[in-house]
Tab-separated table of C-alpha atoms in Angstrom:
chain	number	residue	atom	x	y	z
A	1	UNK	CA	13.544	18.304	76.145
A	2	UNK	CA	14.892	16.278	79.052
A	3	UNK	CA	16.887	13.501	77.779
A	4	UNK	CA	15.669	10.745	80.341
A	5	UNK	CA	11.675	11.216	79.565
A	6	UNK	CA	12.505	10.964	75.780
A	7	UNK	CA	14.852	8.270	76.079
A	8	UNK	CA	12.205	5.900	77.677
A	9	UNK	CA	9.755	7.322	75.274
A	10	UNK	CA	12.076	6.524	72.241
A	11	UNK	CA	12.703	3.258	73.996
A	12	UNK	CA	8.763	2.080	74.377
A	13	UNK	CA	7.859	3.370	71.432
A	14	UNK	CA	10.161	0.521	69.518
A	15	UNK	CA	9.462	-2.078	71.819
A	16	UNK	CA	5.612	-1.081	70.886
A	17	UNK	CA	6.436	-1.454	67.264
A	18	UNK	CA	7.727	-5.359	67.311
A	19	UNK	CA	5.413	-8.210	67.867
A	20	UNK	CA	6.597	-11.231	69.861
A	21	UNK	CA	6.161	-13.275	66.665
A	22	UNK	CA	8.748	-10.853	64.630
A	23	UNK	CA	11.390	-12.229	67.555
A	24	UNK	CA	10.522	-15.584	67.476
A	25	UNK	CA	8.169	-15.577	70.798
A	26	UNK	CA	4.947	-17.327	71.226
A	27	UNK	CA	2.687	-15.354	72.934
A	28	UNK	CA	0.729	-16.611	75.637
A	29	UNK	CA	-2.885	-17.503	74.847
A	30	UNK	CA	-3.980	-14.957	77.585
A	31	UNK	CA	-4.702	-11.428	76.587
A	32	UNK	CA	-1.376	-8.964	76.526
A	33	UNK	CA	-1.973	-6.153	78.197
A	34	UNK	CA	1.165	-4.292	76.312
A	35	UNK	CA	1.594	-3.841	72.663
A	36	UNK	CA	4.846	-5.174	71.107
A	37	UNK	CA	7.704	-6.759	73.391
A	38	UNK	CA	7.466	-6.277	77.410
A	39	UNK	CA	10.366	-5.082	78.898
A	40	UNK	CA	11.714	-8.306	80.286
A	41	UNK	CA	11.279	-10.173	76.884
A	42	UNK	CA	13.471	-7.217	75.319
A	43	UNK	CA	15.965	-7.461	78.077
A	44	UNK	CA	16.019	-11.891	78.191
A	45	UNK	CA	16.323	-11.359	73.953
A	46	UNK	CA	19.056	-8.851	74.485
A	47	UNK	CA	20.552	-10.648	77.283
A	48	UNK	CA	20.167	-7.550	80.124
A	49	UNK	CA	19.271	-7.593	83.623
A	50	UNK	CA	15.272	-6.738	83.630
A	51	UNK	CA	16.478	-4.555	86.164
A	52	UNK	CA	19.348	-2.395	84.038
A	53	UNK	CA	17.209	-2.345	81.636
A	54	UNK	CA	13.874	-0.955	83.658
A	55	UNK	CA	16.153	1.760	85.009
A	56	UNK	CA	17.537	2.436	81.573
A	57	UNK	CA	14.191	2.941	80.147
A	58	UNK	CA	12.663	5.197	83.498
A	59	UNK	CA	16.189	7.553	82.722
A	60	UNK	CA	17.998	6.389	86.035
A	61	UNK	CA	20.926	4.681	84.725
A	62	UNK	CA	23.271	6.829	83.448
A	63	UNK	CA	26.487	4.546	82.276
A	64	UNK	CA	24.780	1.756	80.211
A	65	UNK	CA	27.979	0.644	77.998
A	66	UNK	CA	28.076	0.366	74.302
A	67	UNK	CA	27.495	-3.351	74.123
A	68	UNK	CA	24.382	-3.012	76.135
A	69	UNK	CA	23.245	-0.548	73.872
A	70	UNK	CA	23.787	-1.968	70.804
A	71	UNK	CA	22.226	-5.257	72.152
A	72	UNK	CA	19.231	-3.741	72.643
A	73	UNK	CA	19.154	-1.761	69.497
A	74	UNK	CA	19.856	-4.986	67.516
A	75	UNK	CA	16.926	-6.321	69.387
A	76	UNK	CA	14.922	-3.471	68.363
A	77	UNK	CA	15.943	-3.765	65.124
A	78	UNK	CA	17.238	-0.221	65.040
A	79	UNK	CA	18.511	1.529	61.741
A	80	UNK	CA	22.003	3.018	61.996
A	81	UNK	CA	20.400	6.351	62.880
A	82	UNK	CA	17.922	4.828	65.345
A	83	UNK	CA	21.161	3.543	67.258
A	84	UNK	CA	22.762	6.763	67.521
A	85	UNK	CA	19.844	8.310	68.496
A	86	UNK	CA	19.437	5.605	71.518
A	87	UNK	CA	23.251	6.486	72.138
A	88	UNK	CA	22.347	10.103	72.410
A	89	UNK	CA	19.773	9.900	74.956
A	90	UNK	CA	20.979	7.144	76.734
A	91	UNK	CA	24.649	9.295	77.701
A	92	UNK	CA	23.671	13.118	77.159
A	93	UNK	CA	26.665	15.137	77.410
A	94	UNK	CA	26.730	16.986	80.407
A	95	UNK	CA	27.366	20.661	80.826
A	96	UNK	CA	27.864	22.549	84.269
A	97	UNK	CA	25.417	25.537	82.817
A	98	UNK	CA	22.926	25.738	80.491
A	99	UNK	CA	23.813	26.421	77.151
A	100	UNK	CA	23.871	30.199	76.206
A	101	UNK	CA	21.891	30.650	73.088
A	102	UNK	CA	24.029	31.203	70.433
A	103	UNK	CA	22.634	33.534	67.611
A	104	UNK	CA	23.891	31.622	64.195
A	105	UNK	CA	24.924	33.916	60.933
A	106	UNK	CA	26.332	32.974	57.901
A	107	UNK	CA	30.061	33.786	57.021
A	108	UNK	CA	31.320	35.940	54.457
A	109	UNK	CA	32.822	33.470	52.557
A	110	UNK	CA	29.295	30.846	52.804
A	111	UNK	CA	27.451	33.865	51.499
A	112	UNK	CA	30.372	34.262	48.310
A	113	UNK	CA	29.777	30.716	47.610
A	114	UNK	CA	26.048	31.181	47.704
A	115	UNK	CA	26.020	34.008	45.089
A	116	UNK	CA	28.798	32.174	42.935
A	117	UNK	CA	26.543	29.430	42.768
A	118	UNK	CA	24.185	31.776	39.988
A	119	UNK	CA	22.374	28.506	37.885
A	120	UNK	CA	22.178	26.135	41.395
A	121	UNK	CA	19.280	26.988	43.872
A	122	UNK	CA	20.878	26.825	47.362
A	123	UNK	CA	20.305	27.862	51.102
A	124	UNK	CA	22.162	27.843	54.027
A	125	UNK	CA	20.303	26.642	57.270
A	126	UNK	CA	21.772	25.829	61.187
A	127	UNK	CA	21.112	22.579	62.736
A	128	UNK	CA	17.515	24.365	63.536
A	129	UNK	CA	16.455	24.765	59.625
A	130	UNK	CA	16.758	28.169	60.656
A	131	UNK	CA	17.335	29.914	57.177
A	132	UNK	CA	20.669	31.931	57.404
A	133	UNK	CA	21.294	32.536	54.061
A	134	UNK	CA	20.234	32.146	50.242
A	135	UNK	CA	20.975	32.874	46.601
A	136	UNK	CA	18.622	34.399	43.884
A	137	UNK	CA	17.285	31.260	42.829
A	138	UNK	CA	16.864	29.169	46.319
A	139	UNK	CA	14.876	32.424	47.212
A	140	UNK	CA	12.992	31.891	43.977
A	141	UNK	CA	12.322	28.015	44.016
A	142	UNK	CA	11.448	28.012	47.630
A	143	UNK	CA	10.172	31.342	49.294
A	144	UNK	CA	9.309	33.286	47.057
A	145	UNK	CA	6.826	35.297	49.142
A	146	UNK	CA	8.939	36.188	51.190
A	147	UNK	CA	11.235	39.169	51.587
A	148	UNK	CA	14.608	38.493	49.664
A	149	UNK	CA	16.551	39.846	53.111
A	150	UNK	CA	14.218	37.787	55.849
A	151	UNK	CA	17.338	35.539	56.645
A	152	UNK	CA	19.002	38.561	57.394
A	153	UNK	CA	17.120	39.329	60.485
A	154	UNK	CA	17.632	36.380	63.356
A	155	UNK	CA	14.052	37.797	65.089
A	156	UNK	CA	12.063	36.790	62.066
A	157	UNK	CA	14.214	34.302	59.632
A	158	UNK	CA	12.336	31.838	58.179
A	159	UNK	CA	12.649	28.512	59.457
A	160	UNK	CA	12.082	25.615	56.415
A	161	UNK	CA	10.368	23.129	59.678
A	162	UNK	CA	8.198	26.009	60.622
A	163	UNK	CA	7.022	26.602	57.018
A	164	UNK	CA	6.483	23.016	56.029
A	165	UNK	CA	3.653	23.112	58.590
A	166	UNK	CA	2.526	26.748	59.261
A	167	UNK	CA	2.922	27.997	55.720
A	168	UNK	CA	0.136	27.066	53.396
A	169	UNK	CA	2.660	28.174	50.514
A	170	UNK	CA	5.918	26.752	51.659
A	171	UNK	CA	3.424	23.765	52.252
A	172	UNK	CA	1.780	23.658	49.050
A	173	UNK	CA	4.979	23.844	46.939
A	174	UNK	CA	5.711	19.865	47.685
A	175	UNK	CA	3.609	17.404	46.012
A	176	UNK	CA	4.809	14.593	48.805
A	177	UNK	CA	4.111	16.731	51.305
A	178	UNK	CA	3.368	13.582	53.817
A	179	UNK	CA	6.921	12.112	52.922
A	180	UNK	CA	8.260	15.404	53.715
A	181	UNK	CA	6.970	16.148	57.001
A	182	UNK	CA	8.223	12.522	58.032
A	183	UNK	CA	11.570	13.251	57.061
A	184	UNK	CA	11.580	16.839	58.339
A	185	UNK	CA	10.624	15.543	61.959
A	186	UNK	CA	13.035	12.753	61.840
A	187	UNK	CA	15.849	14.609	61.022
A	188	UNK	CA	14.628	17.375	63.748
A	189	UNK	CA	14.704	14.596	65.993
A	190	UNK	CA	18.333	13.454	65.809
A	191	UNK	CA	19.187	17.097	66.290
A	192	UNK	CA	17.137	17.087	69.174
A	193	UNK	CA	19.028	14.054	70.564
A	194	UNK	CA	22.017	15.586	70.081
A	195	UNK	CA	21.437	18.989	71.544
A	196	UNK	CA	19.240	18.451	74.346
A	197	UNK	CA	20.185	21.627	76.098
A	198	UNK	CA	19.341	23.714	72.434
A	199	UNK	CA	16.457	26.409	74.175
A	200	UNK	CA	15.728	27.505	71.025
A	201	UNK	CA	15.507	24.023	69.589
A	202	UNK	CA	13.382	22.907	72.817
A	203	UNK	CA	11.415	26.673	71.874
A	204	UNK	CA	10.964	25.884	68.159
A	205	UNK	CA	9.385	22.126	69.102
A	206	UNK	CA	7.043	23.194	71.751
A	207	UNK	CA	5.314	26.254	68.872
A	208	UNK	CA	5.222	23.440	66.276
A	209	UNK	CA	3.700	21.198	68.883
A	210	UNK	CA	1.055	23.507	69.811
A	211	UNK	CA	0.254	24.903	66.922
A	212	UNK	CA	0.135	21.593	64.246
A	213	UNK	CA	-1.297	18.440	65.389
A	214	UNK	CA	-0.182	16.963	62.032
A	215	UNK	CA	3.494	17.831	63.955
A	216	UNK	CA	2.583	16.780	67.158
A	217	UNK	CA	1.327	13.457	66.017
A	218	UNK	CA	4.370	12.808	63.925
A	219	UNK	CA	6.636	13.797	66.844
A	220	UNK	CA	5.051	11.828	68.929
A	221	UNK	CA	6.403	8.537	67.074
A	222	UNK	CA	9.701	9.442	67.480
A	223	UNK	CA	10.980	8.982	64.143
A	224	UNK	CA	15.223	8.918	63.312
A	225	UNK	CA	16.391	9.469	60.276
A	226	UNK	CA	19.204	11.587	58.402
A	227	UNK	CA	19.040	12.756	55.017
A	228	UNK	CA	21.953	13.794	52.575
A	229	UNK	CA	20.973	13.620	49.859
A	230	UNK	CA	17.738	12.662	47.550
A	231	UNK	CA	15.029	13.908	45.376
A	232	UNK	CA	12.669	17.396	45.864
A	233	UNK	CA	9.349	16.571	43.912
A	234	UNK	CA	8.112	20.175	43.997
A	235	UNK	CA	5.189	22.328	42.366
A	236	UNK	CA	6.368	25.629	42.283
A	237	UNK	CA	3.427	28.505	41.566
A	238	UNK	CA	5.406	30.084	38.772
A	239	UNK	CA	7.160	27.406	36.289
A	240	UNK	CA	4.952	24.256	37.577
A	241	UNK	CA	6.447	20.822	38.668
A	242	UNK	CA	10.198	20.191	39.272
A	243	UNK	CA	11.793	17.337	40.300
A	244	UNK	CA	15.374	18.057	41.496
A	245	UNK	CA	17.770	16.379	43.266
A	246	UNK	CA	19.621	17.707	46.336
A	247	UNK	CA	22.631	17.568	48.621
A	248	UNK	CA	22.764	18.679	51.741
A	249	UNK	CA	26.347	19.659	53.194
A	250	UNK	CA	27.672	19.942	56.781
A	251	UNK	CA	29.686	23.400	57.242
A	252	UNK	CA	33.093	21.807	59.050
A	253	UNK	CA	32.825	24.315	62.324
A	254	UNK	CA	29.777	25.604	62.613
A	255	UNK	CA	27.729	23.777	64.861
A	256	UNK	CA	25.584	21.843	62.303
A	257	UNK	CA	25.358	24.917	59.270
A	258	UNK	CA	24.511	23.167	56.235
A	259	UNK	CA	24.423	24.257	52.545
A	260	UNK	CA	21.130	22.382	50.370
A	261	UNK	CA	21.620	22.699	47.050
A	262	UNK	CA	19.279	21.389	44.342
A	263	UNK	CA	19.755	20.266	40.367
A	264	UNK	CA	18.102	18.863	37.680
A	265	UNK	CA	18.737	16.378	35.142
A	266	UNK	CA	20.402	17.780	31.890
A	267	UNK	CA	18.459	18.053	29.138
A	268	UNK	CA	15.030	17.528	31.605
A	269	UNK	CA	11.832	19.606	31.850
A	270	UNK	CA	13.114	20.169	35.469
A	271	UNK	CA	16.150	22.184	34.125
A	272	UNK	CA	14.142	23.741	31.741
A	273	UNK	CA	12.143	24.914	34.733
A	274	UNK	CA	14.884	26.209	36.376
A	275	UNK	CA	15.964	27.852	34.133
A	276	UNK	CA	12.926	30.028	33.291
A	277	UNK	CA	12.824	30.497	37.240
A	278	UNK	CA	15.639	32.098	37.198
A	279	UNK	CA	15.291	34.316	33.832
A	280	UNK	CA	11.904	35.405	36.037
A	281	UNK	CA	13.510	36.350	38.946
A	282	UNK	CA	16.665	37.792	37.984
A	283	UNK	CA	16.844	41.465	38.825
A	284	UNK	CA	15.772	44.588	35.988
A	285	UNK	CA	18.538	45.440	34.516
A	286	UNK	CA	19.696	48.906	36.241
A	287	UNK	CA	18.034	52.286	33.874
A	288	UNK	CA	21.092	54.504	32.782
A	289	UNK	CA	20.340	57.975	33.685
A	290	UNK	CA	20.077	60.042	29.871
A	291	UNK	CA	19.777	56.858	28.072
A	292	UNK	CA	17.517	56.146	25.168
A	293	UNK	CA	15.422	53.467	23.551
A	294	UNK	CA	17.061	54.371	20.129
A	295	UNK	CA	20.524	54.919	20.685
A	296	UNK	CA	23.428	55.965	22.615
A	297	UNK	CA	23.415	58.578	25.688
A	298	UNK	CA	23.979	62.035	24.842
């Protein structure tokens, strides 16, 4: 993912996405031959050289300062995440060798907290949505199908992004899946921007590409967005639909791990839901060797 071809890419996409009128222009009577702003009616509006900001957008000016960059991104109309992003691309941090891929695993202590956390669905994922690590019921709500010890293995973990579009049952257990996807290739995006030199990252983009134009399409917007915290509307095979709420926590040093945890409402059907999940997925109790039915071991 080289970081000059998506920054011009990020770049004319939002200039496609504004009309003159939104700006207060009045286009010409003659046909447009662009759609959206031109470049130098972006660069008069945000009051840069047509010529900085041509070499800006073709990924040949390297040192564009923050004022310039927030100039255009107020022209833009950029969201606080759509500015970063632009910041991102526009000033890639520079390494003398490529980035050695780093095989992420979840800490003793992340996995404690995970089976502590016995009534709370949760997973931990890297920056990838690479699936390091879950408890009983975040096995249960969301991957059911799956082996309880996939995360285990880094060859085959499960990846959540993957799923979403490649796994019909991951896939069918949101009932917005459209809003999902959105969000799921906006926040895969920021990463992105962030971690251009990420080979796996670059690898897990180019399989979704190629193998889901529903992804492909959607990437090719170039959406932005993070996501904290909100609301899972979900419609799970065993105990129906669920509507939980989640948060989703950074890791402080580990490269982007995050723990997603979900709840319901008190006193909901959601948390009655959950609840049943778990009382159907909790393990058989263990068979004492010499014990019977009707009484006590002898």
């Amino acid at each position: 993912m080289a970081a000059p071809s998506e920054l011009g890419d990020f770049l004319k996409s939002r200039r496609a996405a504004l009309r003159p009128e939104d700006v207060g222009i009045t286009p010409h009577p003659a046909r447009r031959r662009v759609t959206g702003l031109r470049r130098e009616e972006l660069a008069t509006l945000a009051n840069v050289s047509i010529t900085h900001y041509t070499r800006l957008e073709q990924g040949r000016a390297n040192n564009a300062s923050d004022s310039t960059l927030e100039a255009i991104a107020r022209t833009l109309r950029l969201t606080e995440d759509e500015t970063a992003h632009l910041k991102d691309l526009a000033r890639p941090a520079v390494s003398a060798r490529p980035a050695p891929r780093r095989v992420a695993h979840a800490s003793a202590s992340a996995r404690q907290l995970l089976g502590a956390m016995t009534h709370v669905p949760a997973v931990l994922m890297d920056r990838r949505t690479d699936v390091l690590a879950w408890n009983q019921l975040g096995h249960a709500l969301l991957a059911a199908h799956l082996a309880p010890g996939a995360p285990d293995d880094p060859a085959t973990r499960p990846n959540l992004t993957r799923m979403l579009f490649l796994d019909e049952r991951y896939r069918a257990l949101y009932r917005n899946w459209d809003e999902q996807a959105d969000l799921a290739v906006a926040a895969l995006r920021l990463v992105a921007g962030r971690h251009h030199d990420d080979r796996a990252l670059a690898e897990l983009v180019g399989g979704l590409t190629m193998n889901s134009d529903e992804f492909a399409k959607l990437w090719a917007r170039h959406p932005v967005r993070t996501c904290t915290s909100g609301v899972k509307l979900l419609r799970h095979p065993v105990v129906g639909e669920l509507e939980l709420s989640f948060e989703n926590l950074v890791i402080p040093g580990t490269s982007g791990q995050r723990l997603i945890a979900y709840t319901a409402e008190l006193g909901s059907p959601s948390e009655t839901a959950l609840k049943l999940l778990g009382s159907a997925s909790a393990p058989a109790p263990a068979v004492v060797r010499g014990a019977h039915p009707g009484g006590p071991s002898t």
